[in-house]
mmCIF file of C-alpha atoms and ligand atoms in Angstrom:
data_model
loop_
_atom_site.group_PDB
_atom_site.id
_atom_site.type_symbol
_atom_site.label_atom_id
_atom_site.label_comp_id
_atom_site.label_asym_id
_atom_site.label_seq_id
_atom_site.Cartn_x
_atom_site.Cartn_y
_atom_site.Cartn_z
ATOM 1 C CA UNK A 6 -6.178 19.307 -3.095
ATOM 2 C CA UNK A 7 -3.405 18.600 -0.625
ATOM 3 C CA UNK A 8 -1.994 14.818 -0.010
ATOM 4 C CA UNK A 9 -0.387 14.337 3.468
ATOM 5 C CA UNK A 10 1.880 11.612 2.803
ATOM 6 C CA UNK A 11 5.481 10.119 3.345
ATOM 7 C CA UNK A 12 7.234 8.424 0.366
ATOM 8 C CA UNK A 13 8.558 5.462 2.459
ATOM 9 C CA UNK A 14 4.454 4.362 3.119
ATOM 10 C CA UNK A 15 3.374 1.881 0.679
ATOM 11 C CA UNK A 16 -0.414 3.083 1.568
ATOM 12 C CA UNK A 17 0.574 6.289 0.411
ATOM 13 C CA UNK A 18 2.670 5.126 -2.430
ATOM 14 C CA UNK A 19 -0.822 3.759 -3.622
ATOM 15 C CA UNK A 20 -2.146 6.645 -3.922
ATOM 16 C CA UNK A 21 1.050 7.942 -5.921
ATOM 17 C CA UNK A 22 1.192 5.405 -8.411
ATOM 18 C CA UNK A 23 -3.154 6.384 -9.125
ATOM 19 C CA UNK A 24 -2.607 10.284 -9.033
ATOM 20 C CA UNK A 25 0.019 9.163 -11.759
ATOM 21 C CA UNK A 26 -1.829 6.611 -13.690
ATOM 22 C CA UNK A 27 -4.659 8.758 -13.611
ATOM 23 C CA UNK A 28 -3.266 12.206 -14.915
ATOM 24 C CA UNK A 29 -4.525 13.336 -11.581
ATOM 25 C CA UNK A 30 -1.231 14.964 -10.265
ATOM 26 C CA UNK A 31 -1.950 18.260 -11.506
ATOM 27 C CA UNK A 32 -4.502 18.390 -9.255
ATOM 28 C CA UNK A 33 -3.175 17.327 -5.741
ATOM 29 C CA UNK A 34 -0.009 18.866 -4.099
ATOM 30 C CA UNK A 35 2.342 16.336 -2.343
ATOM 31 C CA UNK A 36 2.915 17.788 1.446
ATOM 32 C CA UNK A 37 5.410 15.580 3.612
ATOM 33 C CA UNK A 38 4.877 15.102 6.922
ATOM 34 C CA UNK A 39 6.079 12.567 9.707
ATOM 35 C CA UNK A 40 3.907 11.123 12.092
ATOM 36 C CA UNK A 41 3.731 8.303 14.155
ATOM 37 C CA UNK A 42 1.774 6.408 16.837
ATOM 38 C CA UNK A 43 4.166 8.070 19.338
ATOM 39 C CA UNK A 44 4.258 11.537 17.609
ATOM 40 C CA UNK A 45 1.427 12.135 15.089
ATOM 41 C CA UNK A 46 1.415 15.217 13.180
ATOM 42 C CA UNK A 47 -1.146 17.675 13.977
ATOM 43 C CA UNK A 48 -2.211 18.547 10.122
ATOM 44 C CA UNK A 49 -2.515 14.711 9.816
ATOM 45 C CA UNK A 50 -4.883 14.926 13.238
ATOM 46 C CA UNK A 51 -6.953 17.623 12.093
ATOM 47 C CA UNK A 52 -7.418 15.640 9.204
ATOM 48 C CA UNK A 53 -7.687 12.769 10.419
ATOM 49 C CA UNK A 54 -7.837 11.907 13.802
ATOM 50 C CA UNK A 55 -5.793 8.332 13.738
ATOM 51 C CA UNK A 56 -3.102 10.689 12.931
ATOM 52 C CA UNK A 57 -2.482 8.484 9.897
ATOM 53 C CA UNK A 58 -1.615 9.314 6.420
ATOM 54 C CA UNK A 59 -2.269 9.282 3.693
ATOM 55 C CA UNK A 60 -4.991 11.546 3.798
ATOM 56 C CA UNK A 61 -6.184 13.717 1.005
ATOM 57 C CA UNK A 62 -7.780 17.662 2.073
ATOM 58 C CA UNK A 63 -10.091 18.692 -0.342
ATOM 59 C CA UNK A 64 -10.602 22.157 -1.167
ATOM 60 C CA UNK A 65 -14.852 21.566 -1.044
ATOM 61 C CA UNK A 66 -15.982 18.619 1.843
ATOM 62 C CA UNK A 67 -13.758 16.936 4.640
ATOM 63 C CA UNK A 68 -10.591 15.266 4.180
ATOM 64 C CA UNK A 69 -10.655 12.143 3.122
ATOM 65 C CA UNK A 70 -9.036 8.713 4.396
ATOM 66 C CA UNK A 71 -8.182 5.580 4.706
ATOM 67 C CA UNK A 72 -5.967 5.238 1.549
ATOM 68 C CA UNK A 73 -8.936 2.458 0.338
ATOM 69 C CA UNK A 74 -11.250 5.630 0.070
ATOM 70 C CA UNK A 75 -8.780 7.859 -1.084
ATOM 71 C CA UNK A 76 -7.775 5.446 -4.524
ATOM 72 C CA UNK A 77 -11.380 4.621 -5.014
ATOM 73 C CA UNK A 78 -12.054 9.049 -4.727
ATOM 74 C CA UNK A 79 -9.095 9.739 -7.500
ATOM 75 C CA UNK A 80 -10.917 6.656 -9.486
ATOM 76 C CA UNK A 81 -14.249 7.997 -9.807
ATOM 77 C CA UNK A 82 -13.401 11.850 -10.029
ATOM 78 C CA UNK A 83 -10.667 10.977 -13.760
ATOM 79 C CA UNK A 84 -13.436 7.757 -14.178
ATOM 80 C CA UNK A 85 -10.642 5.494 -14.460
ATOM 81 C CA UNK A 86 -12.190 2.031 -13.776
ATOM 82 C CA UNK A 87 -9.149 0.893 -11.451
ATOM 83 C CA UNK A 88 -12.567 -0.669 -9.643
ATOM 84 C CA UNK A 89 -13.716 -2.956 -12.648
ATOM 85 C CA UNK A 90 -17.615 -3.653 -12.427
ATOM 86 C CA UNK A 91 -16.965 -6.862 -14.325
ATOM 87 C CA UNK A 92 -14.423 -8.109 -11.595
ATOM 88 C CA UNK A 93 -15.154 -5.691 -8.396
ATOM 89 C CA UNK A 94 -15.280 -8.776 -5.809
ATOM 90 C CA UNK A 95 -11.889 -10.120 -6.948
ATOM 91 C CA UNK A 96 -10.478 -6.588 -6.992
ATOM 92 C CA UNK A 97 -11.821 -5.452 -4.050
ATOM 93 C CA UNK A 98 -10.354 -8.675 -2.014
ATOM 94 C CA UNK A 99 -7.175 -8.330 -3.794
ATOM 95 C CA UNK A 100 -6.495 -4.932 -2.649
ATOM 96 C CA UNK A 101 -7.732 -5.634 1.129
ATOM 97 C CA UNK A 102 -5.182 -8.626 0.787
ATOM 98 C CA UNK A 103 -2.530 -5.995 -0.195
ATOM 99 C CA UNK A 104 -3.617 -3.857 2.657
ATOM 100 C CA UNK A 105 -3.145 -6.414 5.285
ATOM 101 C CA UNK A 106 -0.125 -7.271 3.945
ATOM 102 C CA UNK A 107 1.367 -4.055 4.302
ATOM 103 C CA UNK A 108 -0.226 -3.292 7.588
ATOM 104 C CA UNK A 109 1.600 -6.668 9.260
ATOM 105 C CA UNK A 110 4.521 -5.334 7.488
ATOM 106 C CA UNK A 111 4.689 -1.690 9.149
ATOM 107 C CA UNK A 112 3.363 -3.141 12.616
ATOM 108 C CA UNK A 113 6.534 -5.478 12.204
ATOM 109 C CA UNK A 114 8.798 -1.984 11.236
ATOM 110 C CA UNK A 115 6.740 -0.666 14.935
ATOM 111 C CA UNK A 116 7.490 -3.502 16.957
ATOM 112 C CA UNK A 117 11.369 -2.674 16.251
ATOM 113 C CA UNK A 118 11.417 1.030 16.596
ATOM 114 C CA UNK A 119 8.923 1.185 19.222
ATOM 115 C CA UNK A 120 10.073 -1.431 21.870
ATOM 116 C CA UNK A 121 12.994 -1.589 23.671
ATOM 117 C CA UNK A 122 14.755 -4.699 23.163
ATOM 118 C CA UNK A 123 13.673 -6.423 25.900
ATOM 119 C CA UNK A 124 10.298 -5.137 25.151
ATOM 120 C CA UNK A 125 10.432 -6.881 22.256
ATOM 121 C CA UNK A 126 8.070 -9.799 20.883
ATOM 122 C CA UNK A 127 10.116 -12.209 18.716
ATOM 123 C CA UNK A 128 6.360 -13.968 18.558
ATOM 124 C CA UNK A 129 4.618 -11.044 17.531
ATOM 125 C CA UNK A 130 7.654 -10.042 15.029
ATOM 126 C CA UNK A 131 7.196 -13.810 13.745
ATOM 127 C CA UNK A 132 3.576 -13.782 13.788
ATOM 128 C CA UNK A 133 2.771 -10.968 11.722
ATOM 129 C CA UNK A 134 5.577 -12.074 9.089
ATOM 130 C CA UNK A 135 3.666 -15.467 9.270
ATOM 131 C CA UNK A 136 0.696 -13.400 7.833
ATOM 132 C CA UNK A 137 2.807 -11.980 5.110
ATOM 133 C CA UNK A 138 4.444 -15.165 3.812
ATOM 134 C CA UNK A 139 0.946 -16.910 3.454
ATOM 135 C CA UNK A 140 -0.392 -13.978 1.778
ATOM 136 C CA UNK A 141 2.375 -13.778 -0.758
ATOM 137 C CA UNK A 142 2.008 -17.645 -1.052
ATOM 138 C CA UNK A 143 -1.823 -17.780 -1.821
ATOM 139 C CA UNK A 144 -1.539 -14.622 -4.388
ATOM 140 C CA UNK A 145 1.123 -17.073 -5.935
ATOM 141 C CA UNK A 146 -1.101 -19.770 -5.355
ATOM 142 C CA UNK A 147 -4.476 -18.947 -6.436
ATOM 143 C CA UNK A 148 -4.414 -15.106 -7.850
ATOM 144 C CA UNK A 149 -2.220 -14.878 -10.333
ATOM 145 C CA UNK A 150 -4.907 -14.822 -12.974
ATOM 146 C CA UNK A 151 -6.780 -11.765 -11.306
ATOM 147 C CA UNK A 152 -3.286 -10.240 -11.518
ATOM 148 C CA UNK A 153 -3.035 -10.058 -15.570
ATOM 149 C CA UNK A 154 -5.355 -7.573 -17.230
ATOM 150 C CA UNK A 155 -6.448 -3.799 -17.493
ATOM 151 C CA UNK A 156 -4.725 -2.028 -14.856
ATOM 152 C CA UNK A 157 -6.950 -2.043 -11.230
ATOM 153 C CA UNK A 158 -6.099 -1.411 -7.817
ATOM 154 C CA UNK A 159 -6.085 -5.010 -6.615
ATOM 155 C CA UNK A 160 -2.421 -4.955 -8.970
ATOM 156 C CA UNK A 161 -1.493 -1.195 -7.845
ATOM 157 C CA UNK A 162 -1.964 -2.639 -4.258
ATOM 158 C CA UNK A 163 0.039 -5.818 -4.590
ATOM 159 C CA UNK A 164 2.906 -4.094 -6.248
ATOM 160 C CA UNK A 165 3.081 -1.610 -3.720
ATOM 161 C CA UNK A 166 2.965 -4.346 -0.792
ATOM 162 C CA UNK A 167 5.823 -5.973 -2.299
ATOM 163 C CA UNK A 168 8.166 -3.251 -3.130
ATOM 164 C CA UNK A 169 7.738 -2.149 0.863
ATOM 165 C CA UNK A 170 8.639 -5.818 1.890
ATOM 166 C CA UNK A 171 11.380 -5.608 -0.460
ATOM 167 C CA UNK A 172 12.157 -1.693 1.111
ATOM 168 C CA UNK A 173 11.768 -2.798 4.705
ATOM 169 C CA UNK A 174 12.463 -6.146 4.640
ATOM 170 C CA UNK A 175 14.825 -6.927 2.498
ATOM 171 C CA UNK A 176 16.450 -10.065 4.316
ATOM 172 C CA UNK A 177 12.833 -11.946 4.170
ATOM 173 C CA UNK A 178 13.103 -13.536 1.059
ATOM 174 C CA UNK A 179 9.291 -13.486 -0.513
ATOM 175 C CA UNK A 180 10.487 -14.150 -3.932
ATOM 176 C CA UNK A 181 11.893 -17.803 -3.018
ATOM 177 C CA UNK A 182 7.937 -19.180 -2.516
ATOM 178 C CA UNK A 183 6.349 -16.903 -5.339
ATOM 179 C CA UNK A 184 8.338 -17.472 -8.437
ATOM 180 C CA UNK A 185 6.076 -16.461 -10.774
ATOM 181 C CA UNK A 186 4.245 -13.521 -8.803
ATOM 182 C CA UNK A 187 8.134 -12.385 -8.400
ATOM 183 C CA UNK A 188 8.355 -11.694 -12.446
ATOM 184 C CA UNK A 189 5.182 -10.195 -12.465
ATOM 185 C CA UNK A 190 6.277 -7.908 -9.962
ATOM 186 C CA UNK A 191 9.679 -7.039 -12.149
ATOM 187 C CA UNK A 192 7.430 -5.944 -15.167
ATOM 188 C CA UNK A 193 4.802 -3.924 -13.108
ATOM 189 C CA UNK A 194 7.828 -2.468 -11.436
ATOM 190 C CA UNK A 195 8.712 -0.883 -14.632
ATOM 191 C CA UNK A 196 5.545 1.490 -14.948
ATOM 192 C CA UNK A 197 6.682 4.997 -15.163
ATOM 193 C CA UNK A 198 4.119 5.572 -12.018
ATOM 194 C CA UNK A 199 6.143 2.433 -9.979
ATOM 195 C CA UNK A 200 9.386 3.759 -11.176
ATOM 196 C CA UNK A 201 8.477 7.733 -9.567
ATOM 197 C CA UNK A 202 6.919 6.137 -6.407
ATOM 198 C CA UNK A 203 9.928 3.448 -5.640
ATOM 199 C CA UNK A 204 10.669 4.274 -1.749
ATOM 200 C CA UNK A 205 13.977 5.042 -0.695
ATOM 201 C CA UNK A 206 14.296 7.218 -3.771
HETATM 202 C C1 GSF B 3 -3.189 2.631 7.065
HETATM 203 C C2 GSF B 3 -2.235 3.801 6.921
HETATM 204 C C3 GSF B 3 -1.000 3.686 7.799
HETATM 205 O O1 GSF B 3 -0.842 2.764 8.586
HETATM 206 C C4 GSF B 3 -4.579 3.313 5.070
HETATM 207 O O2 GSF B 3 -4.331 4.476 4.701
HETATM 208 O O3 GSF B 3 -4.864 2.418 4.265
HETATM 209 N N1 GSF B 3 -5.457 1.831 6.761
HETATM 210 C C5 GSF B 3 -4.594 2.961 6.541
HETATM 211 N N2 GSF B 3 -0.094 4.658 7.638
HETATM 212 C C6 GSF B 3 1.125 4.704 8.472
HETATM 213 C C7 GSF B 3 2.312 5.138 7.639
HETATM 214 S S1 GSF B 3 2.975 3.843 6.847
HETATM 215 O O4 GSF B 3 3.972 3.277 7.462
HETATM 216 O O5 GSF B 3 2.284 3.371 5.879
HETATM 217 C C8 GSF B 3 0.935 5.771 9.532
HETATM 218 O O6 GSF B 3 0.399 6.831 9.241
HETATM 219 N N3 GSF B 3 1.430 5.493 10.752
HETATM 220 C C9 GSF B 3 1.358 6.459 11.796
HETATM 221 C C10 GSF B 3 0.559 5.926 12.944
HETATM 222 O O7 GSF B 3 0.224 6.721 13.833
HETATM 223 O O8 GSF B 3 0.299 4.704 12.947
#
């Protein structure tokens, strides 16, 4: 299997840190691309037509995609249980918090690439960052219990939602509301699978 990916995407990282925690990389090949909602890549198109990535080509059905159906794929195929039965509702709205943390985070990265600077929304910058610092707040608040455990993907997701805010963001200072979620996320940094994955690297 192919994954079209970018190291610097904390969706894709995701899907990194499972191949990895899995002992799945044998059996995907990492292909870089760049694409981007003014330029998509046209292997990412003809896998998916977003023009997003990561997306994962399979050697016997259609690619597959969004990186939510790409962790939960790798999961059932090494039967890893990153999707507890036990816990599946908590996990499951862990990891969509993750997501929308990192999506508020990249459209904030888009806003500042994509616009001019007069085109630019200082509301819409602020908003979405709004979204971020309540999210990290609340996990602090409310989830750090569904943090500790067996590995799952609400965690993998997390992590990787705060090490991009940390990569793309680093003058936003999360870790001065979230304490204790901010030395959880020193000693999940340290997984081998973190440590290969870090962006920037
Ligand atoms: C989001 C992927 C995404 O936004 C998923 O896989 O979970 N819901 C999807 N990927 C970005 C790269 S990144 O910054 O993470 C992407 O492909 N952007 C290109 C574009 O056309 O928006």
């Amino acid at each position: 299997m192919k994954l079209l990916m970018a190291p610097a995407s904390p969706f894709v990282r995701k899907v990194r840190v499972v191949l990895r925690e899995t002992g799945q990389l044998g059996a995907v090949t990492e292909v870089a691309v760049s694409t981007t909602p003014v330029a998509s890549d046209p292997a990412v198109v003809a896998a998916n037509p977003t023009g997003k990535i990561p997306a994962l080509l399979r050697d016997d059905g259609p690619a597959l995609f969004d990186s939510r159906v790409i962790t939960r794929f790798l999961d059932a195929r090494a039967g890893a249980r990153l999707y507890p039965e036990a816990r599946i509702w908590e996990v499951l709205t862990l990891e969509a918090l993750a997501d929308a943390m990192m999506d508020a985070a990249v459209v904030m990265v888009y806003e500042a690439r994509y616009h001019t600077p007069e085109g630019l929304s200082a509301d819409w910058i602020a908003g979405q960052w709004d979204k971020v610092a309540r999210s990290v707040a609340v996990i602090e608040d409310r989830w750090m219990a569904h943090l500790a455990g067996p590995l799952h993907i609400g965690q993998i997701g997390v992590a990787c939602a705060l090490g991009y805010l940390d990569f793309r963001h680093p003058d936003r200072d999360w870790r001065a509301q979230a304490p204790e979620l901010a030395v959880w996320f020193a000693a999940f940094s340290e997984r081998p699978s973190m440590v290969e994955t870090r962006p920037g690297l």
